[in-house]
JSON list of C-alpha atoms in Angstrom, two decimals:
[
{"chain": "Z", "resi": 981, "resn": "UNK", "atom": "CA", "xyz": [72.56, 116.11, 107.76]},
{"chain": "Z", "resi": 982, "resn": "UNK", "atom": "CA", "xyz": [73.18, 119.87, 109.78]},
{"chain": "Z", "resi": 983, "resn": "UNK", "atom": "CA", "xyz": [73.95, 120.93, 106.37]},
{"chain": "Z", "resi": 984, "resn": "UNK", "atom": "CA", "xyz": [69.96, 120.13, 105.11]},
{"chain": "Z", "resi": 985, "resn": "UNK", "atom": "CA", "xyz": [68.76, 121.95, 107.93]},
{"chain": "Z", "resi": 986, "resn": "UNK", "atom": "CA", "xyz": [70.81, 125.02, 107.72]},
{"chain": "Z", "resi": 987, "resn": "UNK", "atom": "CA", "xyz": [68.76, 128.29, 105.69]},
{"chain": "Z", "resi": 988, "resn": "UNK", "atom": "CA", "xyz": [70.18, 128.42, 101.95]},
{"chain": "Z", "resi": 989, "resn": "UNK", "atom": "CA", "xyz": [71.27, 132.35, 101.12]},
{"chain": "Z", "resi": 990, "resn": "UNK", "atom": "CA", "xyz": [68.54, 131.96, 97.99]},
{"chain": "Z", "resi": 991, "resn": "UNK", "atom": "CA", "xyz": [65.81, 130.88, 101.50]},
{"chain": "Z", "resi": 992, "resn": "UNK", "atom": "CA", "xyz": [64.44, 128.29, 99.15]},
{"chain": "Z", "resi": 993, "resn": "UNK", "atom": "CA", "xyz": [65.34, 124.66, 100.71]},
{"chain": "Z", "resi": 994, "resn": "UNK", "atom": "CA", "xyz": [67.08, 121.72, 99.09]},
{"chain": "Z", "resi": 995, "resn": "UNK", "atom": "CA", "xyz": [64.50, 120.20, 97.07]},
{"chain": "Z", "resi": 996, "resn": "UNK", "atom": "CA", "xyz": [63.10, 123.34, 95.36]},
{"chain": "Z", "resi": 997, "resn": "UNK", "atom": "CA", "xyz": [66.76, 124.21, 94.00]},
{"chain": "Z", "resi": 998, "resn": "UNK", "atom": "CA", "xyz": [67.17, 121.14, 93.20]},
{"chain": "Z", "resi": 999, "resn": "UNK", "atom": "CA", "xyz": [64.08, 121.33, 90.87]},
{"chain": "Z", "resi": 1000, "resn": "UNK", "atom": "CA", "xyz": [64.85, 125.04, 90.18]},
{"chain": "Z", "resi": 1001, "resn": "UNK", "atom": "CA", "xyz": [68.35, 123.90, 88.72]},
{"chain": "Z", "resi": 1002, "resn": "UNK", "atom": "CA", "xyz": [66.72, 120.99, 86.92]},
{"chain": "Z", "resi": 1003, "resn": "UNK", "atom": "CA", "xyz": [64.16, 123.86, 85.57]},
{"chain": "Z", "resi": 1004, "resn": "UNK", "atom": "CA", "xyz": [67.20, 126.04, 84.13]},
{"chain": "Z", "resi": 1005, "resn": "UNK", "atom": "CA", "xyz": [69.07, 122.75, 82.89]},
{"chain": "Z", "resi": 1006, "resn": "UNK", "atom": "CA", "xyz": [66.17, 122.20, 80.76]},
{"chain": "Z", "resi": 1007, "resn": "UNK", "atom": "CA", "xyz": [65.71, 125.70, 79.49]},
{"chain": "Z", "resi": 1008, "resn": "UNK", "atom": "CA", "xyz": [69.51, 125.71, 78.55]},
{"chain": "Z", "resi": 1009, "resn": "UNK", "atom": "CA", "xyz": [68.92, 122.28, 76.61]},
{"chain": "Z", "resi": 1010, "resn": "UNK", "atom": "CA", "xyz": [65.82, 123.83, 74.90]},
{"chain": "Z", "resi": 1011, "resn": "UNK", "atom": "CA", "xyz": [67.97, 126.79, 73.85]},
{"chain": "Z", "resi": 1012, "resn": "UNK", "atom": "CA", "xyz": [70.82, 124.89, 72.68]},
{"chain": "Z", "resi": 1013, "resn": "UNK", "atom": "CA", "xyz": [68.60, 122.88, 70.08]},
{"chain": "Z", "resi": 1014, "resn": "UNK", "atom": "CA", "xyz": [66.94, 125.64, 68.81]},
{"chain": "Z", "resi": 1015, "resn": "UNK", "atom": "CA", "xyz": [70.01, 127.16, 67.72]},
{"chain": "Z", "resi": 1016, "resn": "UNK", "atom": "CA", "xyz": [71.38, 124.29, 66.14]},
{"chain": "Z", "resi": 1017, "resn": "UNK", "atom": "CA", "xyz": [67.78, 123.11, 64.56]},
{"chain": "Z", "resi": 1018, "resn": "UNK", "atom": "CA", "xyz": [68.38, 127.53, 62.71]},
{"chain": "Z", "resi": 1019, "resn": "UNK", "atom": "CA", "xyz": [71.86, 126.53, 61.92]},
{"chain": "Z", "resi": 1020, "resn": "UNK", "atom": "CA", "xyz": [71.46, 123.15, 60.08]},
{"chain": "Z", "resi": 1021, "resn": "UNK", "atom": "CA", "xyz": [71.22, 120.00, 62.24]},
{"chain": "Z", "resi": 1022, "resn": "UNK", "atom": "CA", "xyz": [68.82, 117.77, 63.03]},
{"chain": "Z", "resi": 1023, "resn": "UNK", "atom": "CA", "xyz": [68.59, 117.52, 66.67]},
{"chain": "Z", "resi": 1024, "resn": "UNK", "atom": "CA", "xyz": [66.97, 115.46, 69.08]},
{"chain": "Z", "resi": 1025, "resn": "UNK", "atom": "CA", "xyz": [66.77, 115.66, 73.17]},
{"chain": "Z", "resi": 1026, "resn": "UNK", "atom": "CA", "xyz": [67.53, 111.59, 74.23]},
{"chain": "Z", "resi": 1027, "resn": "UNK", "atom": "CA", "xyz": [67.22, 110.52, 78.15]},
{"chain": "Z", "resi": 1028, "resn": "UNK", "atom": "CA", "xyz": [69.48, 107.57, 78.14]},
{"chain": "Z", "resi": 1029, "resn": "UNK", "atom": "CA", "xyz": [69.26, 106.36, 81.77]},
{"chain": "Z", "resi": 1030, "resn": "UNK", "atom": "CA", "xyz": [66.31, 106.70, 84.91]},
{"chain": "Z", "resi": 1031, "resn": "UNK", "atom": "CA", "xyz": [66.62, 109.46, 86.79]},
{"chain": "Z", "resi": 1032, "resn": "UNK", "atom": "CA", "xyz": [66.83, 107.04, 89.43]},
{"chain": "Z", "resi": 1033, "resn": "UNK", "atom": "CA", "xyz": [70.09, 106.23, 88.22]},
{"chain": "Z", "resi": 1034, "resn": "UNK", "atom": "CA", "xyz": [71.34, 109.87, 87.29]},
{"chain": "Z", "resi": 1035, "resn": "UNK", "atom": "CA", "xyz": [70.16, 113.47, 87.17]},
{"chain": "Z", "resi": 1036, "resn": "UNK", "atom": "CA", "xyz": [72.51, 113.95, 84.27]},
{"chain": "Z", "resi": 1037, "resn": "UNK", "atom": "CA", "xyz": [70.73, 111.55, 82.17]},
{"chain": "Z", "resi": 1038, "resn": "UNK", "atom": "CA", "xyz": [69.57, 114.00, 78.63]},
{"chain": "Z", "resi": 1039, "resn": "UNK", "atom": "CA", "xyz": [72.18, 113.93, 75.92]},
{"chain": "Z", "resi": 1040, "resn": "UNK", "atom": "CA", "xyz": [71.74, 116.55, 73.05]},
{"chain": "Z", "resi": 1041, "resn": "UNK", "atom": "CA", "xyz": [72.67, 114.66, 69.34]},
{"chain": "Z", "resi": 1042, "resn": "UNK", "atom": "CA", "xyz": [73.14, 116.73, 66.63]},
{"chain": "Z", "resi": 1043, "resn": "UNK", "atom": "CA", "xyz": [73.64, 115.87, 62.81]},
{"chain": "Z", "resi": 1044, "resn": "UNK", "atom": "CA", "xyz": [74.30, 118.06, 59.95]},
{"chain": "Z", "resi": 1045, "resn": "UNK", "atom": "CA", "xyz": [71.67, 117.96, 57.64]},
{"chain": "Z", "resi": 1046, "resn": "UNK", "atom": "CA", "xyz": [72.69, 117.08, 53.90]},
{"chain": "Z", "resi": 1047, "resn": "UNK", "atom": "CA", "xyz": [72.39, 120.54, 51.64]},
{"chain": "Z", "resi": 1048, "resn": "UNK", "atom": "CA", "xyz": [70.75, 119.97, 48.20]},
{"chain": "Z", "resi": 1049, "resn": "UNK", "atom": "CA", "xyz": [73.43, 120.62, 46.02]},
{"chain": "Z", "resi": 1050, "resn": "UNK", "atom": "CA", "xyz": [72.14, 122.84, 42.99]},
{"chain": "Z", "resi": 1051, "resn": "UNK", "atom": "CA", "xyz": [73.97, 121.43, 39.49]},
{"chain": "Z", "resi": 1052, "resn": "UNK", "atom": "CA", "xyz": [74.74, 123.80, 37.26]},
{"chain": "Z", "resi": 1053, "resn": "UNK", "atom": "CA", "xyz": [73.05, 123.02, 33.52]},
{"chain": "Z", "resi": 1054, "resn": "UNK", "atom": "CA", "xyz": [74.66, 125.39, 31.11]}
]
């Protein structure tokens, strides 16, 4: 389309923001599970569909891990 050939303000072209953004996504995702992982949760990065069928195809699931429960003995 005249909109693919037209110069981006960032001068990179269509496919290498499009991989730039993916890039950023990721690093987002990455930071996002390490902060849950040092808060308690188990958490696990899970593509769900081809890429083929959607870019926005990584869902982040997070469960609370069970606390050991100390008893008290007196």
């Amino acid at each position: 389309t005249d909109d693919d050939d037209k110069i981006h303000y960032s001068g990179l072209d269509h496919t290498s923001r499009e991989t730039l953004g993916y890039k950023c996504k990721r690093i987002l995702d990455y930071g996002r599970l390490k902060y849950l992982q040092e808060n308690g949760f188990d958490v696990e990065l899970i593509y769900y569909v081809e890429s083929s069928t959607s870019l926005e195809n990584l869902a982040l699931m997070a469960i609370p891990k069970k606390r050991l429960t100390s008893k008290n003995t007196n």
